[in-house]
Coordinates of C-alpha atoms and ligand atoms in Angstrom, one line a residue:
M77 CA 16.2 -5.5 22.7
K78 CA 17.9 -7.4 19.9
I79 CA 15.6 -7.6 16.9
T80 CA 15.8 -9.2 13.4
V81 CA 13.5 -8.0 10.7
I82 CA 13.1 -10.3 7.7
G83 CA 12.3 -8.4 4.5
T84 CA 13.3 -4.8 3.9
G85 CA 10.3 -3.7 1.9
Y86 CA 7.7 -1.0 2.8
V87 CA 6.8 -2.7 6.0
G88 CA 10.1 -4.4 7.1
L89 CA 12.3 -1.4 6.5
V90 CA 9.9 1.0 8.4
T91 CA 9.5 -1.5 11.2
G92 CA 13.2 -2.1 11.6
T93 CA 14.1 1.6 11.5
C94 CA 11.3 2.7 13.9
L95 CA 12.3 0.0 16.4
A96 CA 15.9 1.2 16.2
E97 CA 14.8 4.8 16.6
M98 CA 13.4 3.8 20.1
G99 CA 16.8 2.4 21.1
N100 CA 16.6 -1.2 20.1
D101 CA 19.4 -3.0 18.2
V102 CA 18.1 -4.1 14.8
L103 CA 19.4 -6.2 12.0
C104 CA 17.4 -6.2 8.8
L105 CA 17.6 -9.2 6.5
D106 CA 16.7 -9.3 2.8
L107 CA 17.6 -12.0 0.3
D108 CA 17.4 -9.4 -2.5
V109 CA 21.0 -8.4 -2.4
S110 CA 20.4 -5.3 -4.6
K111 CA 18.3 -3.8 -1.8
I112 CA 20.9 -4.6 0.8
K113 CA 23.5 -3.0 -1.5
I114 CA 21.5 0.3 -1.7
L115 CA 21.1 0.3 2.1
H116 CA 24.8 -0.3 2.6
E117 CA 25.5 2.6 0.3
G118 CA 23.4 4.9 2.4
G119 CA 20.2 4.9 0.3
I120 CA 16.8 3.3 0.7
P121 CA 15.2 1.1 -2.0
I122 CA 11.7 2.7 -1.7
H123 CA 10.3 6.2 -1.5
E124 CA 8.8 6.9 1.9
P125 CA 8.7 10.4 3.5
G126 CA 11.1 10.8 6.4
L127 CA 12.5 7.3 6.2
L128 CA 15.9 8.0 4.6
E129 CA 16.8 10.5 7.4
M130 CA 15.7 8.1 10.1
V131 CA 17.6 5.2 8.5
R132 CA 20.8 7.3 8.3
H133 CA 20.5 8.5 11.9
N134 CA 20.1 5.0 13.3
V135 CA 22.8 3.5 11.1
E136 CA 25.2 6.2 12.3
A137 CA 24.2 5.5 15.9
G138 CA 25.1 1.9 15.4
R139 CA 21.6 0.6 16.1
L140 CA 20.5 -0.4 12.6
R141 CA 22.3 -2.8 10.3
F142 CA 21.5 -4.7 7.1
T143 CA 22.5 -8.1 5.8
S144 CA 21.6 -10.9 3.4
D145 CA 23.2 -13.5 5.6
I146 CA 20.5 -15.7 7.0
Q147 CA 22.7 -17.4 9.7
E148 CA 23.8 -14.0 11.0
S149 CA 20.3 -12.7 11.1
V150 CA 18.9 -15.7 12.9
A151 CA 21.6 -15.6 15.5
F152 CA 21.1 -11.9 16.1
G153 CA 17.5 -11.3 17.2
D154 CA 15.7 -12.7 20.2
L155 CA 12.6 -11.4 18.3
Q156 CA 12.4 -12.3 14.7
F157 CA 9.9 -10.3 12.7
I158 CA 8.7 -11.8 9.4
A159 CA 7.8 -8.9 7.0
V160 CA 8.0 -10.5 3.6
G161 CA 5.5 -10.2 0.8
T162 CA 2.3 -12.3 0.6
P163 CA 1.3 -11.8 -3.0
P164 CA -1.8 -13.3 -4.5
D165 CA -1.5 -16.9 -5.7
E166 CA -3.1 -17.8 -9.0
D167 CA -6.5 -18.2 -7.5
G168 CA -6.3 -14.9 -5.5
S169 CA -5.5 -16.6 -2.1
A170 CA -2.4 -15.4 -0.3
D171 CA 0.8 -17.1 -1.3
L172 CA 2.6 -18.0 1.8
K173 CA 5.8 -19.3 0.2
Y174 CA 7.9 -16.4 1.4
V175 CA 6.5 -16.4 4.9
L176 CA 7.1 -20.2 5.3
A177 CA 10.5 -20.0 3.8
A178 CA 11.5 -17.3 6.3
A179 CA 10.1 -19.5 9.1
R180 CA 12.1 -22.5 7.9
N181 CA 15.3 -20.4 7.7
I182 CA 14.8 -19.3 11.3
A183 CA 14.4 -23.0 12.4
L184 CA 17.3 -24.1 10.4
H185 CA 19.7 -21.9 12.3
M186 CA 18.2 -21.2 15.8
D187 CA 19.7 -22.7 18.9
D188 CA 17.8 -20.8 21.7
Y189 CA 14.4 -19.3 22.5
K190 CA 13.0 -17.1 19.7
V191 CA 9.8 -15.1 19.4
V192 CA 8.8 -15.3 15.7
I193 CA 6.4 -12.5 14.8
D194 CA 4.2 -12.6 11.7
K195 CA 4.0 -8.9 10.6
S196 CA 3.1 -9.8 7.0
T197 CA -0.6 -9.8 6.2
V198 CA -1.5 -13.5 6.4
P199 CA -4.7 -15.6 6.3
V200 CA -6.2 -17.0 9.5
G201 CA -4.3 -20.2 10.4
T202 CA -0.9 -19.0 9.2
A203 CA 0.6 -18.8 12.6
D204 CA -0.2 -22.5 13.1
K205 CA 1.5 -23.3 9.8
V206 CA 4.6 -21.2 10.8
K207 CA 4.6 -23.1 14.1
A208 CA 4.4 -26.4 12.4
V209 CA 7.2 -25.6 10.0
I210 CA 9.5 -24.5 12.8
A211 CA 8.7 -27.5 15.0
E212 CA 9.3 -29.9 12.2
T213 CA 12.6 -28.4 11.1
L214 CA 13.9 -28.2 14.7
Q215 CA 12.9 -31.9 15.1
Q216 CA 14.8 -32.8 11.9
R217 CA 17.8 -31.0 13.3
G218 CA 17.4 -32.7 16.7
V219 CA 17.5 -29.2 18.4
D220 CA 15.3 -28.7 21.5
A221 CA 14.9 -24.9 21.4
G222 CA 11.8 -23.1 22.7
F223 CA 9.9 -20.7 20.5
A224 CA 6.6 -18.8 20.3
V225 CA 4.8 -17.5 17.2
V226 CA 2.9 -14.2 17.5
S227 CA 0.7 -12.4 15.1
N228 CA 1.3 -8.7 14.9
P229 CA -0.4 -7.3 11.8
E230 CA 0.8 -4.0 10.5
F231 CA -1.6 -1.1 9.9
L232 CA 0.8 1.5 8.5
K233 CA -0.1 3.5 5.3
E234 CA 2.5 3.9 2.6
G235 CA 3.2 7.6 2.3
A236 CA 2.7 8.1 6.0
A237 CA 4.4 4.9 7.2
V238 CA 6.9 6.4 9.6
E239 CA 4.4 8.6 11.3
D240 CA 1.9 5.7 11.5
F241 CA 4.5 3.3 13.0
M242 CA 5.8 5.9 15.5
R243 CA 2.2 6.9 16.6
P244 CA 0.0 3.9 16.1
D245 CA -3.8 4.0 16.5
R246 CA -3.5 0.5 17.9
I247 CA -1.0 -2.4 18.1
I248 CA -2.7 -5.8 17.7
V249 CA -0.9 -8.7 19.2
G250 CA -2.3 -12.2 18.7
A251 CA -0.6 -14.6 21.1
D252 CA -1.2 -17.3 23.6
D253 CA 2.4 -17.5 25.1
E254 CA 2.8 -15.3 28.3
R255 CA 6.5 -14.9 27.8
A256 CA 6.1 -13.7 24.3
I257 CA 3.2 -11.3 25.3
K258 CA 5.4 -9.8 28.0
L259 CA 8.2 -9.2 25.4
M260 CA 5.8 -7.6 23.0
R261 CA 4.5 -5.3 25.7
E262 CA 8.0 -4.3 26.5
L263 CA 8.9 -3.7 22.9
Y264 CA 5.9 -1.6 22.1
A265 CA 5.6 0.4 25.4
P266 CA 7.7 3.3 24.0
F267 CA 5.2 3.7 21.2
T268 CA 2.2 4.0 23.4
R269 CA 3.4 6.1 26.3
N270 CA 0.4 8.5 26.1
H271 CA -2.1 5.6 26.8
D272 CA -1.9 1.9 26.2
R273 CA -3.0 1.0 22.7
M274 CA -1.9 -2.6 22.6
I275 CA -4.7 -5.0 22.1
V276 CA -3.9 -8.5 23.0
M277 CA -6.1 -11.2 21.5
D278 CA -6.0 -14.8 20.3
V279 CA -3.9 -15.4 17.2
R280 CA -6.7 -16.2 14.8
S281 CA -8.6 -13.0 15.7
A282 CA -5.5 -10.9 15.2
E283 CA -4.9 -12.5 11.8
L284 CA -8.5 -11.8 10.7
S285 CA -8.5 -8.2 12.1
K286 CA -6.0 -7.1 9.5
Y287 CA -8.1 -8.4 6.6
A288 CA -11.3 -7.1 8.2
A289 CA -9.8 -3.6 8.4
N290 CA -8.7 -3.5 4.8
A291 CA -11.9 -5.1 3.6
M292 CA -13.9 -2.4 5.5
L293 CA -11.9 0.4 4.0
A294 CA -12.1 -1.0 0.5
T295 CA -15.9 -1.4 1.0
R296 CA -16.2 2.3 1.8
I297 CA -14.3 3.2 -1.4
S298 CA -16.3 1.0 -3.7
F299 CA -19.6 2.2 -2.1
M300 CA -18.7 5.8 -2.8
N301 CA -17.6 5.0 -6.3
E302 CA -20.8 3.3 -7.2
L303 CA -22.8 6.1 -5.6
A304 CA -20.7 8.7 -7.6
N305 CA -21.6 6.9 -10.8
L306 CA -25.2 7.0 -9.8
A307 CA -25.0 10.7 -8.8
E308 CA -23.8 11.4 -12.4
K309 CA -26.9 9.8 -13.8
L310 CA -29.2 11.4 -11.4
G311 CA -27.8 14.9 -11.6
A312 CA -26.5 14.9 -8.0
D313 CA -23.1 15.9 -6.7
I314 CA -21.1 13.2 -4.8
E315 CA -19.1 15.8 -3.0
Q316 CA -22.2 17.3 -1.5
V317 CA -23.4 13.8 -0.7
R318 CA -20.1 13.0 1.0
I319 CA -20.4 16.1 3.2
G320 CA -24.0 15.2 3.9
I321 CA -23.3 11.7 5.1
G322 CA -19.8 12.2 6.6
S323 CA -21.1 14.5 9.2
D324 CA -23.0 11.6 10.7
P325 CA -20.5 10.4 13.4
R326 CA -21.5 6.8 12.8
I327 CA -20.2 7.3 9.2
G328 CA -17.4 9.9 9.5
F329 CA -15.5 11.7 6.8
H330 CA -12.5 9.4 6.4
F331 CA -12.2 7.2 3.4
L332 CA -15.4 8.5 1.7
Y333 CA -13.8 9.9 -1.5
A334 CA -15.0 8.8 -4.9
G335 CA -12.3 8.2 -7.4
C336 CA -11.0 6.0 -10.3
G337 CA -10.6 2.9 -8.1
Y338 CA -8.3 1.6 -5.4
G339 CA -5.0 -0.1 -6.1
G340 CA -1.8 -0.7 -4.2
S341 CA -0.1 -3.7 -2.7
C342 CA -2.8 -4.3 0.0
F343 CA -6.5 -3.6 -0.7
P344 CA -6.7 -5.6 -4.0
K345 CA -4.8 -8.6 -2.8
D346 CA -6.2 -8.6 0.8
V347 CA -9.8 -8.3 -0.5
Q348 CA -9.2 -11.2 -2.9
A349 CA -7.5 -13.3 -0.3
L350 CA -10.4 -12.9 2.2
I351 CA -12.9 -13.7 -0.5
R352 CA -11.0 -16.9 -1.3
A353 CA -10.5 -17.8 2.3
A354 CA -14.3 -17.5 2.9
E355 CA -15.0 -19.6 -0.2
E356 CA -13.0 -22.4 1.3
T357 CA -15.2 -22.4 4.3
E358 CA -18.2 -22.4 2.0
L359 CA -19.4 -19.1 3.4
P360 CA -19.0 -16.7 0.5
L361 CA -18.6 -13.0 1.4
K362 CA -21.1 -11.5 -1.1
V363 CA -20.6 -7.9 0.0
L364 CA -16.8 -8.2 -0.5
Q365 CA -17.2 -9.8 -3.9
A366 CA -19.3 -6.9 -5.0
V367 CA -16.6 -4.5 -3.6
E368 CA -14.0 -6.2 -5.8
D369 CA -16.3 -6.2 -8.9
A370 CA -17.1 -2.5 -8.4
N371 CA -13.5 -1.7 -8.1
D372 CA -12.5 -3.6 -11.3
A373 CA -15.2 -1.6 -13.1
Q374 CA -14.2 1.7 -11.6
K375 CA -10.6 1.4 -12.8
N376 CA -12.0 1.7 -16.3
V377 CA -14.1 4.8 -15.6
L378 CA -11.6 7.3 -17.0
L379 CA -11.0 5.3 -20.1
N380 CA -14.8 5.0 -20.7
K381 CA -15.2 8.8 -20.3
I382 CA -12.3 9.4 -22.7
K383 CA -13.9 7.0 -25.2
H384 CA -17.2 8.7 -24.8
R385 CA -15.6 12.1 -25.6
F386 CA -13.0 11.2 -28.3
G387 CA -14.4 7.9 -29.7
A388 CA -13.2 4.3 -29.5
D389 CA -10.4 4.8 -32.0
L390 CA -7.8 7.0 -30.4
S391 CA -5.0 6.7 -33.0
G392 CA -3.4 10.1 -33.7
K393 CA -4.5 11.3 -30.2
T394 CA -2.2 12.0 -27.3
F395 CA -3.2 12.0 -23.6
A396 CA -1.3 13.5 -20.7
V397 CA -1.6 11.3 -17.5
W398 CA -0.8 13.0 -14.2
G399 CA 0.0 10.5 -11.4
L400 CA 1.3 6.9 -11.8
A401 CA 1.8 5.8 -8.1
F402 CA -1.3 4.1 -6.7
K403 CA -1.6 7.0 -4.2
P404 CA 0.4 10.1 -3.3
N405 CA 3.7 10.1 -1.4
T406 CA 4.8 6.7 -2.6
D407 CA 6.5 5.3 -5.6
D408 CA 4.5 2.0 -5.3
M409 CA 2.7 1.2 -8.5
R410 CA 1.5 -2.3 -7.6
V411 CA -2.0 -2.7 -9.1
A412 CA -2.3 1.0 -9.7
P413 CA -5.3 2.4 -11.6
S414 CA -2.8 4.3 -13.8
I415 CA -1.7 1.0 -15.3
V416 CA -5.3 0.1 -16.4
L417 CA -5.8 3.6 -17.9
I418 CA -2.4 3.7 -19.8
E419 CA -2.8 0.1 -21.1
G420 CA -6.3 1.0 -22.2
L421 CA -5.3 4.2 -24.0
L422 CA -2.3 2.4 -25.8
A423 CA -4.6 -0.4 -26.8
L424 CA -6.9 2.0 -28.5
G425 CA -4.1 3.5 -30.5
A426 CA -3.4 6.6 -28.4
E427 CA -0.1 8.0 -27.3
V428 CA 0.5 8.7 -23.6
V429 CA 2.7 11.3 -22.0
A430 CA 3.0 10.5 -18.3
Y431 CA 4.2 12.4 -15.3
D432 CA 4.6 11.5 -11.6
P433 CA 6.7 13.3 -9.0
V434 CA 8.4 10.1 -7.7
A435 CA 7.2 6.9 -9.5
M436 CA 8.7 7.5 -12.9
T437 CA 11.6 5.0 -12.4
E438 CA 9.1 2.5 -11.1
A439 CA 6.9 3.2 -14.1
R440 CA 9.8 2.5 -16.5
R441 CA 10.3 -0.8 -14.7
V442 CA 6.6 -1.7 -14.8
F443 CA 5.9 -0.8 -18.5
G444 CA 9.4 -1.4 -20.0
E445 CA 10.0 0.2 -23.4
R446 CA 6.5 0.8 -24.9
V447 CA 5.7 2.3 -28.2
G448 CA 3.5 5.3 -27.6
L449 CA 4.4 5.8 -24.0
R450 CA 6.6 8.7 -23.0
Y451 CA 7.5 10.4 -19.8
A452 CA 7.6 14.1 -19.1
T453 CA 9.7 16.0 -16.7
S454 CA 6.9 18.2 -15.4
P455 CA 3.1 18.3 -15.3
L456 CA 3.0 21.1 -17.9
A457 CA 5.4 19.3 -20.2
A458 CA 3.1 16.3 -20.1
A459 CA 0.1 18.5 -21.1
Q460 CA 2.0 20.2 -23.9
D461 CA 0.2 19.4 -27.2
S462 CA -1.8 16.6 -25.6
D463 CA -5.4 16.3 -26.7
A464 CA -6.6 16.0 -23.1
L465 CA -5.4 15.5 -19.5
A466 CA -6.3 12.6 -17.2
I467 CA -5.5 12.9 -13.5
V468 CA -5.1 9.5 -11.7
T469 CA -3.2 10.3 -8.5
E470 CA -4.0 13.3 -6.2
W471 CA -0.4 14.5 -5.6
K472 CA -0.3 17.8 -3.8
E473 CA 1.6 19.5 -6.7
F474 CA -1.5 18.9 -8.9
R475 CA -3.8 20.7 -6.5
A476 CA -3.2 24.3 -7.7
P477 CA -1.6 24.2 -11.1
N478 CA -1.2 27.3 -13.3
F479 CA -4.6 26.8 -15.1
D480 CA -3.9 29.4 -17.8
A481 CA -0.6 27.7 -18.7
L482 CA -2.3 24.3 -18.6
K483 CA -5.0 25.5 -20.9
S484 CA -2.6 26.9 -23.4
A485 CA -0.4 23.8 -23.3
L486 CA -3.3 21.4 -24.1
K487 CA -4.6 21.1 -27.6
N488 CA -8.2 21.0 -26.2
P489 CA -8.9 22.3 -22.7
V490 CA -10.3 18.9 -21.6
V491 CA -9.6 17.4 -18.2
F492 CA -10.7 14.0 -16.9
D493 CA -10.2 14.1 -13.2
G494 CA -10.2 10.7 -11.5
R495 CA -9.6 12.3 -8.1
N496 CA -12.1 15.3 -8.1
M497 CA -9.3 17.8 -7.3
Y498 CA -10.9 21.0 -8.5
V499 CA -14.2 22.9 -8.2
P500 CA -16.3 22.1 -11.3
E501 CA -17.8 25.6 -11.5
Q502 CA -14.4 27.3 -11.3
M503 CA -13.0 25.0 -14.0
R504 CA -15.8 25.9 -16.3
Q505 CA -15.2 29.6 -15.7
R506 CA -11.5 29.0 -16.5
G507 CA -12.7 27.6 -19.9
F508 CA -12.1 23.9 -19.3
E509 CA -14.3 21.0 -20.2
Y510 CA -14.0 19.2 -16.9
D511 CA -15.2 15.7 -16.3
T512 CA -15.1 14.3 -12.8
I513 CA -16.2 11.3 -10.8
G514 CA -19.7 12.0 -9.8
R515 CA -19.6 15.8 -9.5
R516 CA -22.1 18.1 -11.1
Ligands
NAD574 N1 2.9 -2.0 1.9 C1 2.1 -1.7 2.8 O1 1.6 -0.6 2.9 C2 1.6 -2.8 3.9 C3 0.9 -2.3 5.0 C4 0.6 -3.3 5.9 C5 0.9 -4.6 5.7 N2 1.6 -5.0 4.6 C6 1.9 -6.4 4.5 O2 3.3 -6.6 4.8 C7 3.9 -7.6 4.0 C8 5.1 -7.0 3.3 O3 4.6 -6.0 2.4 P1 5.6 -5.0 1.7 O4 4.8 -4.0 1.0 O5 6.6 -4.5 2.7 O6 6.4 -6.0 0.7 P2 7.7 -5.7 -0.2 O7 7.5 -6.6 -1.4 O8 7.9 -4.3 -0.3 O9 8.9 -6.3 0.7 C9 9.0 -7.7 1.0 C10 10.5 -7.9 1.0 O10 10.8 -9.3 1.6 C11 11.9 -9.8 0.9 N3 11.9 -11.3 1.2 C12 11.1 -12.2 0.6 N4 11.4 -13.4 1.1 C13 12.4 -13.3 2.0 C14 13.1 -14.1 2.9 N5 12.8 -15.4 2.9 N6 14.1 -13.6 3.6 C15 14.4 -12.3 3.6 N7 13.7 -11.4 2.8 C16 12.8 -11.9 2.0 C17 11.8 -9.3 -0.5 O11 13.0 -9.4 -1.2 C18 11.3 -7.9 -0.3 O12 12.3 -7.0 -0.2 C19 2.8 -8.1 3.1 O13 2.2 -9.2 3.7 C20 1.8 -6.9 3.1 O14 0.5 -7.3 2.8 C21 2.0 -4.1 3.7

């Protein structure tokens, strides 16, 4: 099939590449010419395990190309995937300006039947807006071309995006146009050969399913975080509680980890957008509002622990921070808890030495030149002569550090672990003062 993917970010580039991997001809469009330049030079603009190799393989095979030419991209694909950003607007609702601009661009240049597929995470009713924009633009042009708008929300996880796309749990297609549904079935059949995992439903339910999934996952995290804080007060151990409840098949073990708050490009904005959408219907989502409030508070939990231990004036003190990306295996720092911690430490007069295996370039972009903030080339170098260590992202390389070397590098053997990576008893035996999220 001939496919255009609009937007070459975390979702668009993975979508385009994986569709090419199955033998389709794919053209990826991005208006950010710096991204297209990187792609033309054989690189990729993001860190995503396995993606670079797959991009190169498909480019060499002639199935994957990149452009910033809108006219070329519209002419190319019978299927036009919209995978552009939907950042929060000022009030937290999803800003649809990129999605609607992409739709308008398609309508400005199309002359024959197109299936326009919303892959971006968009509020209920967006497909209707996309449809209206395309119909209006075609009418203004006096062009009588048929089209269908399909909702196909994406469920991939950054850090495991290629694997998730190639082996999806489910593919949700919201559509009411039989011709479009048939094309979507054909497109996705190679991804679901083992058994059919495509769920076809009405457009609005498909749009809501994506928000519902992220809201449910965020709820589990905030629930565990609040419980962890309570466990600390009550002298219980959240890790024991996690095992105790996760073994109930109705609950399960996934996504039950307490930590220093969720971040990233999806949960915070999608939770907010769903809350705002519900408010517009005058049916507030009270549970979800609490989820968001709990998460905002949780992002300060490490800073509060540090203040409790070292006092509210941190001038003259230096803190090592391990982990800047919002989660492991990505360089994405959007709404990362590390930002809240580092800003908090700097505001209290502390110096920060940060380390992350892949997100350091992104961190320099996010923070710019900041007095008091330095970057180290290794975890141990960050710890060297620091007053304490704070762990924010659970990268594998932090799982089993050389604890003796870490202890001698730090001025005080104090570790604040926002991801509960080590066994508290063992840390105490190694001579560390070890503060966790809800562990005894
Ligand atoms: N990142 C994730 O893990 C993830 C997972 C599932 C769903 N989503 C959703 O997918 C969408 C995209 O997310 P992302 O993380 O890939 O965003 P991103 O910011 O990484 O990428 C979006 C890209 O779209 C480009 N763009 C914007 N307007 C354009 C236009 N009119 N024409 C061509 N290109 C344009 C931007 O330059 C950018 O490169 C969002 O709605 C997001 O919520 C993201």
